[in-house]
PDB file of C-alpha atoms in Angstrom:
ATOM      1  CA  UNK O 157      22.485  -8.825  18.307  1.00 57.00           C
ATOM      2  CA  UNK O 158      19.710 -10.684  17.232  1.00 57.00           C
ATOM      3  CA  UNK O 159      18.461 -13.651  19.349  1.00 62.00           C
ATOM      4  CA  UNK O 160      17.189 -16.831  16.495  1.00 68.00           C
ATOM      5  CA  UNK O 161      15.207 -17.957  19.841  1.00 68.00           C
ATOM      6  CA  UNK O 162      13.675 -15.058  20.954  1.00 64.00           C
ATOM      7  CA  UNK O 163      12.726 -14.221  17.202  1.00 59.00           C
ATOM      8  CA  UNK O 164      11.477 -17.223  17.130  1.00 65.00           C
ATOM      9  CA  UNK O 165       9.251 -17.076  20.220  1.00 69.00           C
ATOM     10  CA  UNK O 166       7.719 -13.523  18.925  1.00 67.00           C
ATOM     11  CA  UNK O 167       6.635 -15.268  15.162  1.00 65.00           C
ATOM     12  CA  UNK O 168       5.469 -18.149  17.535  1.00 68.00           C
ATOM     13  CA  UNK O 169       2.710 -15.253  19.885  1.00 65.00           C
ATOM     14  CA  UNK O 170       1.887 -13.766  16.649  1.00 64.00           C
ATOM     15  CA  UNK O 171       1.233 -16.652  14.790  1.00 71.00           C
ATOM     16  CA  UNK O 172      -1.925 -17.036  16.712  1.00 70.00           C
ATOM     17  CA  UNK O 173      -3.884 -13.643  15.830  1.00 63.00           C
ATOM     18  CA  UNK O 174      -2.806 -13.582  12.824  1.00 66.00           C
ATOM     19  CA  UNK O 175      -4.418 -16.886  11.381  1.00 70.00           C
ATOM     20  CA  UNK O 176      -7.322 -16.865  13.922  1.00 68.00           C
ATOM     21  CA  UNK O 177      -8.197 -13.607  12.368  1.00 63.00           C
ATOM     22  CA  UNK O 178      -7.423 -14.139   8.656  1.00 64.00           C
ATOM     23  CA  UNK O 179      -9.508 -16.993   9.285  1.00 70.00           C
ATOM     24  CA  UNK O 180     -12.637 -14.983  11.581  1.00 67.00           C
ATOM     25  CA  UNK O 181     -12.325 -12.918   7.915  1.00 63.00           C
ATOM     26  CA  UNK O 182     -12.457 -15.255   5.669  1.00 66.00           C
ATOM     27  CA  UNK O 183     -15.776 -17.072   7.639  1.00 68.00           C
ATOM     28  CA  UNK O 184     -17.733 -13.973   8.031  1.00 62.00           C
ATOM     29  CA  UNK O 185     -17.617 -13.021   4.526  1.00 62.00           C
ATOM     30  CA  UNK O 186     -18.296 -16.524   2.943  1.00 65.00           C
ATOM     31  CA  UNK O 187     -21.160 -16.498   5.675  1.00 64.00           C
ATOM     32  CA  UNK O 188     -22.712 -12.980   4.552  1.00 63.00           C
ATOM     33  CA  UNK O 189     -22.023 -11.640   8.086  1.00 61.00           C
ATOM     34  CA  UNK O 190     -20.415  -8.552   7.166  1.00 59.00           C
ATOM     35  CA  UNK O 191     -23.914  -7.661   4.726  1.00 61.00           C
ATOM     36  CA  UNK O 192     -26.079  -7.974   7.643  1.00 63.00           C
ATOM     37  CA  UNK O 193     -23.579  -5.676   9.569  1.00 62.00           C
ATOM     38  CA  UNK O 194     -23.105  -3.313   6.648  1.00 64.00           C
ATOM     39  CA  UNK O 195     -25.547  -0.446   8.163  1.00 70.00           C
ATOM     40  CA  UNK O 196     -22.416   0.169  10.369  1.00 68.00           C
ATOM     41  CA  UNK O 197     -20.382   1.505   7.710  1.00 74.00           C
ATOM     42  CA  UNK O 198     -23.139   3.003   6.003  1.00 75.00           C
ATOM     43  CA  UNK O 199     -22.332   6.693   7.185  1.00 82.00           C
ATOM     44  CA  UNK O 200     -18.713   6.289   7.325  1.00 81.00           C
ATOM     45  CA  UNK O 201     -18.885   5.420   3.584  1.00 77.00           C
ATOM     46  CA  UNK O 202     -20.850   6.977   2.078  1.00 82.00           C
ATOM     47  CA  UNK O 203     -18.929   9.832   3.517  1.00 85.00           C
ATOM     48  CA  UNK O 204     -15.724   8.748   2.368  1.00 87.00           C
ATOM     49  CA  UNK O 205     -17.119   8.364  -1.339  1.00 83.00           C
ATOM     50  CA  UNK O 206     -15.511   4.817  -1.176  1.00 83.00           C
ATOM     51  CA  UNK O 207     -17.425   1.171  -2.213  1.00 76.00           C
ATOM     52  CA  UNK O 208     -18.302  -1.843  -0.482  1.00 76.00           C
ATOM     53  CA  UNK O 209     -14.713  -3.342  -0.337  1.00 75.00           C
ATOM     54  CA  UNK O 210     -13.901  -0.190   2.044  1.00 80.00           C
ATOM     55  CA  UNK O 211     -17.080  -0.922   3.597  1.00 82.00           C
ATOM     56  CA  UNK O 212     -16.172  -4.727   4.078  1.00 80.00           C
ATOM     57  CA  UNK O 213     -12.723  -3.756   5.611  1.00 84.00           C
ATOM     58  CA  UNK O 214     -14.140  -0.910   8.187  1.00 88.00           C
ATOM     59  CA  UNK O 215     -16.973  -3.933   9.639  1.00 84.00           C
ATOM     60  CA  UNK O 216     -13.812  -6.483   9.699  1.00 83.00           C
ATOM     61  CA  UNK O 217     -11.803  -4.198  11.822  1.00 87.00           C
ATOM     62  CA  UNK O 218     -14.684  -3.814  14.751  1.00 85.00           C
ATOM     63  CA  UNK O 219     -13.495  -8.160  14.868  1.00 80.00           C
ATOM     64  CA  UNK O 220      -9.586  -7.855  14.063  1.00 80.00           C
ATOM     65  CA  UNK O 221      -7.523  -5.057  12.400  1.00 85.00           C
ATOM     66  CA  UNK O 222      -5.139  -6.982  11.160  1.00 82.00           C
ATOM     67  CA  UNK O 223      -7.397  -8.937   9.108  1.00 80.00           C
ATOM     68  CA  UNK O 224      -8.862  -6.163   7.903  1.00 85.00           C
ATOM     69  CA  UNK O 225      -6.048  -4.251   6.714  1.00 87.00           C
ATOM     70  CA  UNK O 226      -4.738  -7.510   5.335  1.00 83.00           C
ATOM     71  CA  UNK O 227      -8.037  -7.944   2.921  1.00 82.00           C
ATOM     72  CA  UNK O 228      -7.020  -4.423   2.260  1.00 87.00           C
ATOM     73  CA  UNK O 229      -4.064  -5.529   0.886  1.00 86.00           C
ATOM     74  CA  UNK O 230      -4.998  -8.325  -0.884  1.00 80.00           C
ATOM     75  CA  UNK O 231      -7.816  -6.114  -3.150  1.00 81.00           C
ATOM     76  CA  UNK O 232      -5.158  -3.791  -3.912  1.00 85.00           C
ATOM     77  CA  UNK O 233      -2.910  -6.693  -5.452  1.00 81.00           C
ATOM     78  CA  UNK O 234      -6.052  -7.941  -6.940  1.00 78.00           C
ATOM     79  CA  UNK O 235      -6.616  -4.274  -8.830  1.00 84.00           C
ATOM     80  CA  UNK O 236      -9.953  -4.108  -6.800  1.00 82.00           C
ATOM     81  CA  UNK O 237      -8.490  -0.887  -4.736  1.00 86.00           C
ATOM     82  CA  UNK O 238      -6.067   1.756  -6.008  1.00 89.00           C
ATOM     83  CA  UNK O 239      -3.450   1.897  -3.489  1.00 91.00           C
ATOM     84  CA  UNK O 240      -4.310   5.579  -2.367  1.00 92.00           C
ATOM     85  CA  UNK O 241      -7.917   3.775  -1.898  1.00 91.00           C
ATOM     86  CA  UNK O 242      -6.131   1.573  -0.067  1.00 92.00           C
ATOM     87  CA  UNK O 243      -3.982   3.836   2.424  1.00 94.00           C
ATOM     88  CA  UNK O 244      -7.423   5.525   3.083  1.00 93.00           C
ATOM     89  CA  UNK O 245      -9.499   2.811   3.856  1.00 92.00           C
ATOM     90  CA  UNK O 246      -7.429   1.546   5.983  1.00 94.00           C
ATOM     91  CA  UNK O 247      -6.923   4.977   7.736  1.00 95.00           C
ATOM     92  CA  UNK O 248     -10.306   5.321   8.318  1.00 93.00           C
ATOM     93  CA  UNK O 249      -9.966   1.809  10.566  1.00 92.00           C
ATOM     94  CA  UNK O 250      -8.996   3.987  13.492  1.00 93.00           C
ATOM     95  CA  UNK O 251     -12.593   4.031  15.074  1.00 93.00           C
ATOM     96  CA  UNK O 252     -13.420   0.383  15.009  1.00 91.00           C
ATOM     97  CA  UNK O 253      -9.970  -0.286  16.191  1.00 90.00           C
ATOM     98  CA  UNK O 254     -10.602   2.403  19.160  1.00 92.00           C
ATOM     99  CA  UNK O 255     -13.533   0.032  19.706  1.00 90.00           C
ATOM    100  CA  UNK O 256     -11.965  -2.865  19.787  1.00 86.00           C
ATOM    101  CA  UNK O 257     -10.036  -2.368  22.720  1.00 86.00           C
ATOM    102  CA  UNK O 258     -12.921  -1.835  24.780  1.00 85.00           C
ATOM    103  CA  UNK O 259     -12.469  -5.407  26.486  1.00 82.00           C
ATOM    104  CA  UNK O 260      -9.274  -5.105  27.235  1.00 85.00           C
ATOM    105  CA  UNK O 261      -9.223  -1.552  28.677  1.00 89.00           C
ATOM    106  CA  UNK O 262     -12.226  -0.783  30.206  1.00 88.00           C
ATOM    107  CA  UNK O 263     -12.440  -2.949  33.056  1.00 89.00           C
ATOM    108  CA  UNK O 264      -8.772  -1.841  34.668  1.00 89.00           C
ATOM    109  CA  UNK O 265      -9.261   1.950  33.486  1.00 92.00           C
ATOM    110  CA  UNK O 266     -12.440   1.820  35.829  1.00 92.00           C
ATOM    111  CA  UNK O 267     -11.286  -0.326  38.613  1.00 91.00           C
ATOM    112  CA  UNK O 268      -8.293   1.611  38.831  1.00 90.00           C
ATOM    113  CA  UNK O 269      -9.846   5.355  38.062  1.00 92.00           C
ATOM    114  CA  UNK O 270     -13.827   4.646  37.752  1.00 92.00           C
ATOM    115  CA  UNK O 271     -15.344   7.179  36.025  1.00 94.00           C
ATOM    116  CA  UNK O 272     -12.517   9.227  35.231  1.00 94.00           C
ATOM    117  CA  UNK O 273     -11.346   5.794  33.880  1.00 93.00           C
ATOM    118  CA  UNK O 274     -14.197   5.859  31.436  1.00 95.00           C
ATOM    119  CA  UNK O 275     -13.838   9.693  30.620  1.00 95.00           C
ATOM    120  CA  UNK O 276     -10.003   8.947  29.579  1.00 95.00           C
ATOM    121  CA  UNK O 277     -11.621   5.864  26.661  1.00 95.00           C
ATOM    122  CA  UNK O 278     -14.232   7.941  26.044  1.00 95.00           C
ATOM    123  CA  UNK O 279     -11.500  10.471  24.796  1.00 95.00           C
ATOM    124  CA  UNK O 280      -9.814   7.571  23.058  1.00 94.00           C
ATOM    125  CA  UNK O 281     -12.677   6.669  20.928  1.00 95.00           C
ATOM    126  CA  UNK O 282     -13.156   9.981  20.105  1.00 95.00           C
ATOM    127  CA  UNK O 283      -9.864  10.172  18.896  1.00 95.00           C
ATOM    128  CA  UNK O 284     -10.296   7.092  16.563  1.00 95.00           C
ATOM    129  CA  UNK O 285     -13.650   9.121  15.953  1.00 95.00           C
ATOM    130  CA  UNK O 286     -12.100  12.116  15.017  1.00 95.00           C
ATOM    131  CA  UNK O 287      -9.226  10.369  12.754  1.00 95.00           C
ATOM    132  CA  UNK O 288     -11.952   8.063  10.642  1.00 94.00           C
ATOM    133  CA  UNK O 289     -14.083  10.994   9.955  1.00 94.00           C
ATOM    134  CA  UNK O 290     -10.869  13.265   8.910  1.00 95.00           C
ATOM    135  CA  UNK O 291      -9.780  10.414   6.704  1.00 94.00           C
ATOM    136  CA  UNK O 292     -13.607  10.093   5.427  1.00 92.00           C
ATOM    137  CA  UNK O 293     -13.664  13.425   4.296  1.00 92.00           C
ATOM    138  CA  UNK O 294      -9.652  13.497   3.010  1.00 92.00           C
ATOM    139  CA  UNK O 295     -10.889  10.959   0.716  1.00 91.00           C
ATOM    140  CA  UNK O 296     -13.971  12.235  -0.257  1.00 88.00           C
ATOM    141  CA  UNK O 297     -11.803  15.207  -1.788  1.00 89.00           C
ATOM    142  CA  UNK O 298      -9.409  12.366  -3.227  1.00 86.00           C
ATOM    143  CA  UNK O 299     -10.995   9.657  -4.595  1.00 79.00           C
ATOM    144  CA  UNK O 300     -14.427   9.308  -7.040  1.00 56.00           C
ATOM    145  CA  UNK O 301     -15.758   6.555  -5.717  1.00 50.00           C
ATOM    146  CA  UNK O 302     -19.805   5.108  -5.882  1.00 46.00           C
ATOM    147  CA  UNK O 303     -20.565   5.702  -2.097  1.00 45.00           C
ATOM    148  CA  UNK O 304     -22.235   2.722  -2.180  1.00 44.00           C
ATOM    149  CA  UNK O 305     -22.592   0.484   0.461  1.00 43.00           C
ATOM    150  CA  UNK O 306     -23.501  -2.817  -1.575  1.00 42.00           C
ATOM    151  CA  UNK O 307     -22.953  -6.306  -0.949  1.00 41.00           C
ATOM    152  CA  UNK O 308     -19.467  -6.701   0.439  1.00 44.00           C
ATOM    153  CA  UNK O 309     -18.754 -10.282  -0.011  1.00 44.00           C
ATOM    154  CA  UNK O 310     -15.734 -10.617  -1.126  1.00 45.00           C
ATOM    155  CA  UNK O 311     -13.615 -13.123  -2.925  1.00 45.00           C
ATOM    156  CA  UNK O 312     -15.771 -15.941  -3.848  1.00 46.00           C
ATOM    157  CA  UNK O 313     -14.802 -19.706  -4.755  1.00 48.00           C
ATOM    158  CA  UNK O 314     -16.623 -21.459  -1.858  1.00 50.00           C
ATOM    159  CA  UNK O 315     -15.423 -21.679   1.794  1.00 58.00           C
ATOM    160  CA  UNK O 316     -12.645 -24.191   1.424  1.00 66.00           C
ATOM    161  CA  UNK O 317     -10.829 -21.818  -1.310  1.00 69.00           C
ATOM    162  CA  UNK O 318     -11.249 -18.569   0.792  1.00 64.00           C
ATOM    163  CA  UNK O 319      -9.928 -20.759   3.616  1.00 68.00           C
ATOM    164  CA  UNK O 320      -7.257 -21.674   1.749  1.00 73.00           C
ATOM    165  CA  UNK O 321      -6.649 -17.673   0.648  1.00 70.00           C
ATOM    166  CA  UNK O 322      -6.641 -16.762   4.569  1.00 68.00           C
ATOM    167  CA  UNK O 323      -4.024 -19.255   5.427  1.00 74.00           C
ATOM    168  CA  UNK O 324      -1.774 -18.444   2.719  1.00 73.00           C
ATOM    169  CA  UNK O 325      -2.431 -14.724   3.570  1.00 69.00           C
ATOM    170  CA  UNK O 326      -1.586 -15.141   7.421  1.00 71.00           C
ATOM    171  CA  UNK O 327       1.737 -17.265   5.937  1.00 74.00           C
ATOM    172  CA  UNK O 328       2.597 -14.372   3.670  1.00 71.00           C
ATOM    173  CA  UNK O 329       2.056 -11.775   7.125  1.00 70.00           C
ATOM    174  CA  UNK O 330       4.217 -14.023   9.436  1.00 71.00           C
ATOM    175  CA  UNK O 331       6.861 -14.157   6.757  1.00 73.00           C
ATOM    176  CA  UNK O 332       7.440 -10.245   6.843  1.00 71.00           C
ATOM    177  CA  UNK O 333       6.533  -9.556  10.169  1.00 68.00           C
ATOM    178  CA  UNK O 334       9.497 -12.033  11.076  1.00 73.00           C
ATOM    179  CA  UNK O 335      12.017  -9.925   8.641  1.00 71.00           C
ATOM    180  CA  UNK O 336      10.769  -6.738  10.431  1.00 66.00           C
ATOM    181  CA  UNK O 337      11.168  -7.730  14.069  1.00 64.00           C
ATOM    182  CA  UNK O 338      14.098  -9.602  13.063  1.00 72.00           C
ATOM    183  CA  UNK O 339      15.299  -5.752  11.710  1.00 68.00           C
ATOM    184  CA  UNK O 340      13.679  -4.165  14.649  1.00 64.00           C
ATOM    185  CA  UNK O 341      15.055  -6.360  17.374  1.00 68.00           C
ATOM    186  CA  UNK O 342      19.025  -5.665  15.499  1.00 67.00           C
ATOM    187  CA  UNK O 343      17.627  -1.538  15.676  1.00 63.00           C
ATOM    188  CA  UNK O 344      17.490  -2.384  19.146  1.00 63.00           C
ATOM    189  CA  UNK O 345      20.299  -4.279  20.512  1.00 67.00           C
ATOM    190  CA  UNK O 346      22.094  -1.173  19.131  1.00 64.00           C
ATOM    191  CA  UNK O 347      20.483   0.952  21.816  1.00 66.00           C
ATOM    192  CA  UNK O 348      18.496   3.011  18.641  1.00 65.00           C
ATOM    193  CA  UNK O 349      14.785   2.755  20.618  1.00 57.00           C
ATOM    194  CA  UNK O 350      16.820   3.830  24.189  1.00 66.00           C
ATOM    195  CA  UNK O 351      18.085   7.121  22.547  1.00 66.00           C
ATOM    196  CA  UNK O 352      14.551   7.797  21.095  1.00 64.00           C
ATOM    197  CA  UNK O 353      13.391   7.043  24.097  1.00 63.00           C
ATOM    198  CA  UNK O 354      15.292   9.194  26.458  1.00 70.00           C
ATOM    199  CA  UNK O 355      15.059  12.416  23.575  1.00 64.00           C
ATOM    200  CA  UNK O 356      10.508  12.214  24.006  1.00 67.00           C
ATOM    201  CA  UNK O 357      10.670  12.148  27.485  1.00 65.00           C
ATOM    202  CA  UNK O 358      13.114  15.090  27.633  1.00 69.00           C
ATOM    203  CA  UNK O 359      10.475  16.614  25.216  1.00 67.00           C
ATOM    204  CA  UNK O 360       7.868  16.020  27.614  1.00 68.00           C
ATOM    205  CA  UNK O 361       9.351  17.180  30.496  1.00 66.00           C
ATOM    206  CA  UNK O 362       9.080  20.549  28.570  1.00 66.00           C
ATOM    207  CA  UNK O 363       5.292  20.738  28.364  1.00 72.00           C
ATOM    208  CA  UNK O 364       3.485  22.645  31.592  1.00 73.00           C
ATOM    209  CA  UNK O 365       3.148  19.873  34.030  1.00 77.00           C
ATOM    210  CA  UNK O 366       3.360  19.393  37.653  1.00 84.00           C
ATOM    211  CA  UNK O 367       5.616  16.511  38.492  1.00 83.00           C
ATOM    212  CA  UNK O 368       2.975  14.380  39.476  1.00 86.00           C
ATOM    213  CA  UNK O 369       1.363  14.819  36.170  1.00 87.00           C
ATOM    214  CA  UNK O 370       5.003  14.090  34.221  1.00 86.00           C
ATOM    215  CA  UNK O 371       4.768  10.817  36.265  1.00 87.00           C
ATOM    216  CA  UNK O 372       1.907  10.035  35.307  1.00 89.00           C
ATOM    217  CA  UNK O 373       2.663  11.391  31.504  1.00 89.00           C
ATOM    218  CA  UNK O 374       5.863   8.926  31.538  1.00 84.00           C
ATOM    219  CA  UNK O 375       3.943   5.849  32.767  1.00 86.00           C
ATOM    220  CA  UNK O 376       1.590   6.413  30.128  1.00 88.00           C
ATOM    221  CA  UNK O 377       3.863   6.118  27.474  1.00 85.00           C
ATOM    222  CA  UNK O 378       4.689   2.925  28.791  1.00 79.00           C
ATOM    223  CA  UNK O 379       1.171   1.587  28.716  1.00 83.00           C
ATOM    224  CA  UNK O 380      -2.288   2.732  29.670  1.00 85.00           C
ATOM    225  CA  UNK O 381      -3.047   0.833  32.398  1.00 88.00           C
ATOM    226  CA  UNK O 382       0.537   1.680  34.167  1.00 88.00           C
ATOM    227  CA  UNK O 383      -0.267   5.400  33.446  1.00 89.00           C
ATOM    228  CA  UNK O 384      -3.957   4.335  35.216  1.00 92.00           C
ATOM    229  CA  UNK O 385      -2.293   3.347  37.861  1.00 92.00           C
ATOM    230  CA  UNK O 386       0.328   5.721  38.634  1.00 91.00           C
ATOM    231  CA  UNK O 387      -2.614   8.295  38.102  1.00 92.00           C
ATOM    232  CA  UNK O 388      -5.019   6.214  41.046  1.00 92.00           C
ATOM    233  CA  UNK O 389      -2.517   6.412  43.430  1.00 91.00           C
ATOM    234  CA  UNK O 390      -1.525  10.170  42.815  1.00 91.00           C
ATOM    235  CA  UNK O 391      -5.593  11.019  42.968  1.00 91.00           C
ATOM    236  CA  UNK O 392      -5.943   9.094  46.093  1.00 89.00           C
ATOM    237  CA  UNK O 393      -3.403  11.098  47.587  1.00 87.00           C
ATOM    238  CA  UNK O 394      -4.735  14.180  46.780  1.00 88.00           C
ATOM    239  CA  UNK O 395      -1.705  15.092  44.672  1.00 89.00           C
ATOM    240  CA  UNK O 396      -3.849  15.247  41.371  1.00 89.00           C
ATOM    241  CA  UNK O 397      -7.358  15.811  40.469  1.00 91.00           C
ATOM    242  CA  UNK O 398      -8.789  13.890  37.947  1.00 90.00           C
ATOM    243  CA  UNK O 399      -9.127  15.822  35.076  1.00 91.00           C
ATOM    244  CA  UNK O 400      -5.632  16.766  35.066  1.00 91.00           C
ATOM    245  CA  UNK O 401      -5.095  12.724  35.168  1.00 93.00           C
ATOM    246  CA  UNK O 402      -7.075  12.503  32.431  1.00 94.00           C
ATOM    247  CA  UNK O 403      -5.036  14.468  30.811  1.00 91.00           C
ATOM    248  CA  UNK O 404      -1.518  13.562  31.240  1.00 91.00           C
ATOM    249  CA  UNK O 405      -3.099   9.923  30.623  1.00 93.00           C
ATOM    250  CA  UNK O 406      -3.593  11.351  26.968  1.00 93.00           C
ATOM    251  CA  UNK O 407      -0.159  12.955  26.635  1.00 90.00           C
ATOM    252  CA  UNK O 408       1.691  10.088  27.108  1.00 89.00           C
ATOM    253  CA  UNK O 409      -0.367   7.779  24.974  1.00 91.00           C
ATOM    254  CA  UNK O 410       0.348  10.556  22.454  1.00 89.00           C
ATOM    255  CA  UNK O 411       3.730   9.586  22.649  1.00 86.00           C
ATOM    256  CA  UNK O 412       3.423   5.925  23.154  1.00 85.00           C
ATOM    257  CA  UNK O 413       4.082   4.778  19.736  1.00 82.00           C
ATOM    258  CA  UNK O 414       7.952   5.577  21.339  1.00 80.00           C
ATOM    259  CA  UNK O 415       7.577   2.690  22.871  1.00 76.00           C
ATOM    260  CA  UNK O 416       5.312   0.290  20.750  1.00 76.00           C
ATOM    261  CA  UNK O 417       7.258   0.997  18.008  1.00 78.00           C
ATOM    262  CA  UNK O 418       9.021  -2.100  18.073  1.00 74.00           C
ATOM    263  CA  UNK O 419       5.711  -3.814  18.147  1.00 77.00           C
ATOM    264  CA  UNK O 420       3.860  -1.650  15.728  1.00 85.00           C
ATOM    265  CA  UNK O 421       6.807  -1.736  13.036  1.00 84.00           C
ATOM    266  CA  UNK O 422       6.743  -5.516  11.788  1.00 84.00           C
ATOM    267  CA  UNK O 423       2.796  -5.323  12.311  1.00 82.00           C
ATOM    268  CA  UNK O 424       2.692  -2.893   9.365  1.00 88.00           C
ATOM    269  CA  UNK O 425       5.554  -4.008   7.262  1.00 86.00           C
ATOM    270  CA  UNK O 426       4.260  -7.430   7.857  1.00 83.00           C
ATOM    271  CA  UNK O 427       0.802  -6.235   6.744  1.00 84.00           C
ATOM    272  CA  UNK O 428       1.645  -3.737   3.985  1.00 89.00           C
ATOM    273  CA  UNK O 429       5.168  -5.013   3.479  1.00 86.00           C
ATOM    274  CA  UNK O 430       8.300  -2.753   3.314  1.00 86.00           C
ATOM    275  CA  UNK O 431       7.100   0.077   1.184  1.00 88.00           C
ATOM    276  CA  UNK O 432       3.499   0.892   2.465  1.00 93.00           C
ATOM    277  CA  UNK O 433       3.973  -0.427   5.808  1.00 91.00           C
ATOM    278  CA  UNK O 434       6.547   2.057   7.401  1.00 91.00           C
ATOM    279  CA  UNK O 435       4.526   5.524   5.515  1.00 94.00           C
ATOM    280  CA  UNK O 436       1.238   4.222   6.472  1.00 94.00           C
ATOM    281  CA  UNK O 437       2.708   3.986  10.426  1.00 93.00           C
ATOM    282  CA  UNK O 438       3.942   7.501  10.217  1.00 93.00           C
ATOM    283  CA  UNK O 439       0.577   8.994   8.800  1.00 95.00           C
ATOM    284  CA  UNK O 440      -1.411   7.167  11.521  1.00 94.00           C
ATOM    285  CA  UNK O 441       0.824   7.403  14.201  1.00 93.00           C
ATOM    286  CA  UNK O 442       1.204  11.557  13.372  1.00 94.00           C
ATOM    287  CA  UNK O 443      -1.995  12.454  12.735  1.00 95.00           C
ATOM    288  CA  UNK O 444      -2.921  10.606  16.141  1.00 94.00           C
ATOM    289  CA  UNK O 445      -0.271  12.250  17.969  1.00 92.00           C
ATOM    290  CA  UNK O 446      -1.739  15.498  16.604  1.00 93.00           C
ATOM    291  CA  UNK O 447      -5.040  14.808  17.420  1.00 94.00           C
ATOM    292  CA  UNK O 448      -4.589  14.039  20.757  1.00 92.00           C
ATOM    293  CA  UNK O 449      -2.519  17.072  21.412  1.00 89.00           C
ATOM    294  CA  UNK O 450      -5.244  18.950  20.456  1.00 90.00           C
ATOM    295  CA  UNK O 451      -7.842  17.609  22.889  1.00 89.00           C
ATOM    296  CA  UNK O 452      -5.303  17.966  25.373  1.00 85.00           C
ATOM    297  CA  UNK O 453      -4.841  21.474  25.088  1.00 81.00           C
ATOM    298  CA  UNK O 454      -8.241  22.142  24.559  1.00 72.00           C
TER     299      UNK O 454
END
């Protein structure tokens, strides 16, 4: 069942990232940051047909995601964003948020693999790529918006109010992200994740791979650098060459959301609460999965 102490523990790491960024937010739009940065967003868009408030959320989410889906959010309640706007600016997040994680997974991807390391986030960036452009264009079809990329200051009432905004914003995210892992960590203590788990690697197991590669496939839904690593030791074998690494790397982070799911959940409930939250998930999370599948099979 569900552990007060360990909940309690997992609001406490959060806590964290979430103010520090609703905070990072708040200070580089009452400092004009985001307008000097706007050429950024300037293709993506004015591609999209969307205005500067999708503009200010794409430049937020190159510093933190969550902060920029949460001023998402917050011009959606404010009636500055329908909330189809909404789902597709924040959609179109994926390639700053492939970005993002340069820091963290570059340098073990190419101490572990070297260049191979760097082809495998190369193909994740292009994946992010690949998902903001297809969003771009989904809502150029969609939505009849300016295309301008104006001034995307947003908010306004002098630094100590938008402070004040973050903090209650960050509050507001804690809140529901400690209903959803509460909900998530009961989903769990049933054994729900453990059957889900077991059924995708069965599922895998039925794709065209060698059983090194399924290894490595397996470890990769875990996480990326244990799927790195599993992959170094097969190439240095000689059991696998690196391309095929490279690509059984990509399978399993196809399927990873298996296993972040428990992490991923109360991030977008907590975000876009209970109704948006759990839909938005399962259009990013799909059309990910898809797009990865392709470049795998390509």
């Amino acid at each position: 069942m569900i552990n007060p102490a360990a909940l309690l523990r997992e609001v406490l790491f959060l806590a964290p990232s979430v103010i520090g960024g609703s905070l990072l937010a708040a200070f580089l739009m009452e400092r004009g940051v985001l307008n000097k940065l706007r050429p950024l967003a300037a293709p993506f868009v004015k591609l999209s047909g969307l205005g500067p408030e999708a503009a200010a959320a794409f430049i937020t989410a190159f510093f933190d995601v969550r902060s920029a889906n949460a001023l998402l959010v917050t011009l959606h309640r404010e009636g500055r964003l329908s909330r189809r706007e909404m789902y597709l600016a924040s959609l179109m997040n994926a390639f700053p948020a492939a970005v993002r994680h340069w820091d963290s997974m570059l340098p073990p991807l190419l101490a572990l693999l070297g260049l191979w390391g760097a082809l495998y986030f190369a193909c994740f960036l292009l994946v992010g790529l690949a998902q903001t452009l297809l969003f771009a264009l989904l809502s150029r079809l969609l939505v009849a918006g300016s295309g301008r990329v104006s001034a995307v200051v947003v908010g306004g009432g002098g630094g100590l109010n938008a402070l004040k905004r973050a903090l209650r914003r960050a509050v507001k995210i804690l809140a529901t992200s400690a209903a959803a892992l509460a909900v998530v960590e009961l989903a769990a203590s049933l054994g729900l994740f453990g059957v889900l788990n077991s059924y995708v690697k069965s599922a895998m197991s039925a794709f065209p791979l060698s059983a090194e590669e399924l290894g490595v496939a397996v470890a990769s839904m875990v996480n990326y650098a244990a799927g790195a690593a599993a992959a170094a030791a097969l190439i240095n074998a000689g059991l696998l060459d690196g391309w095929r690494a490279v690509k059984a790397m990509l399978l399993g982070s196809a399927f990873s959301f298996v296993t972040a799911l428990r992490a991923i959940l109360p991030y977008y409930v907590g975000v876009f609460g209970p109704r948006d939250g759990p839909l938005l998930m399962a259009i990013s999370t799909s059309v990910r999965t898809a797009l990865i599948l392709a470049l795998v099979w390509i």
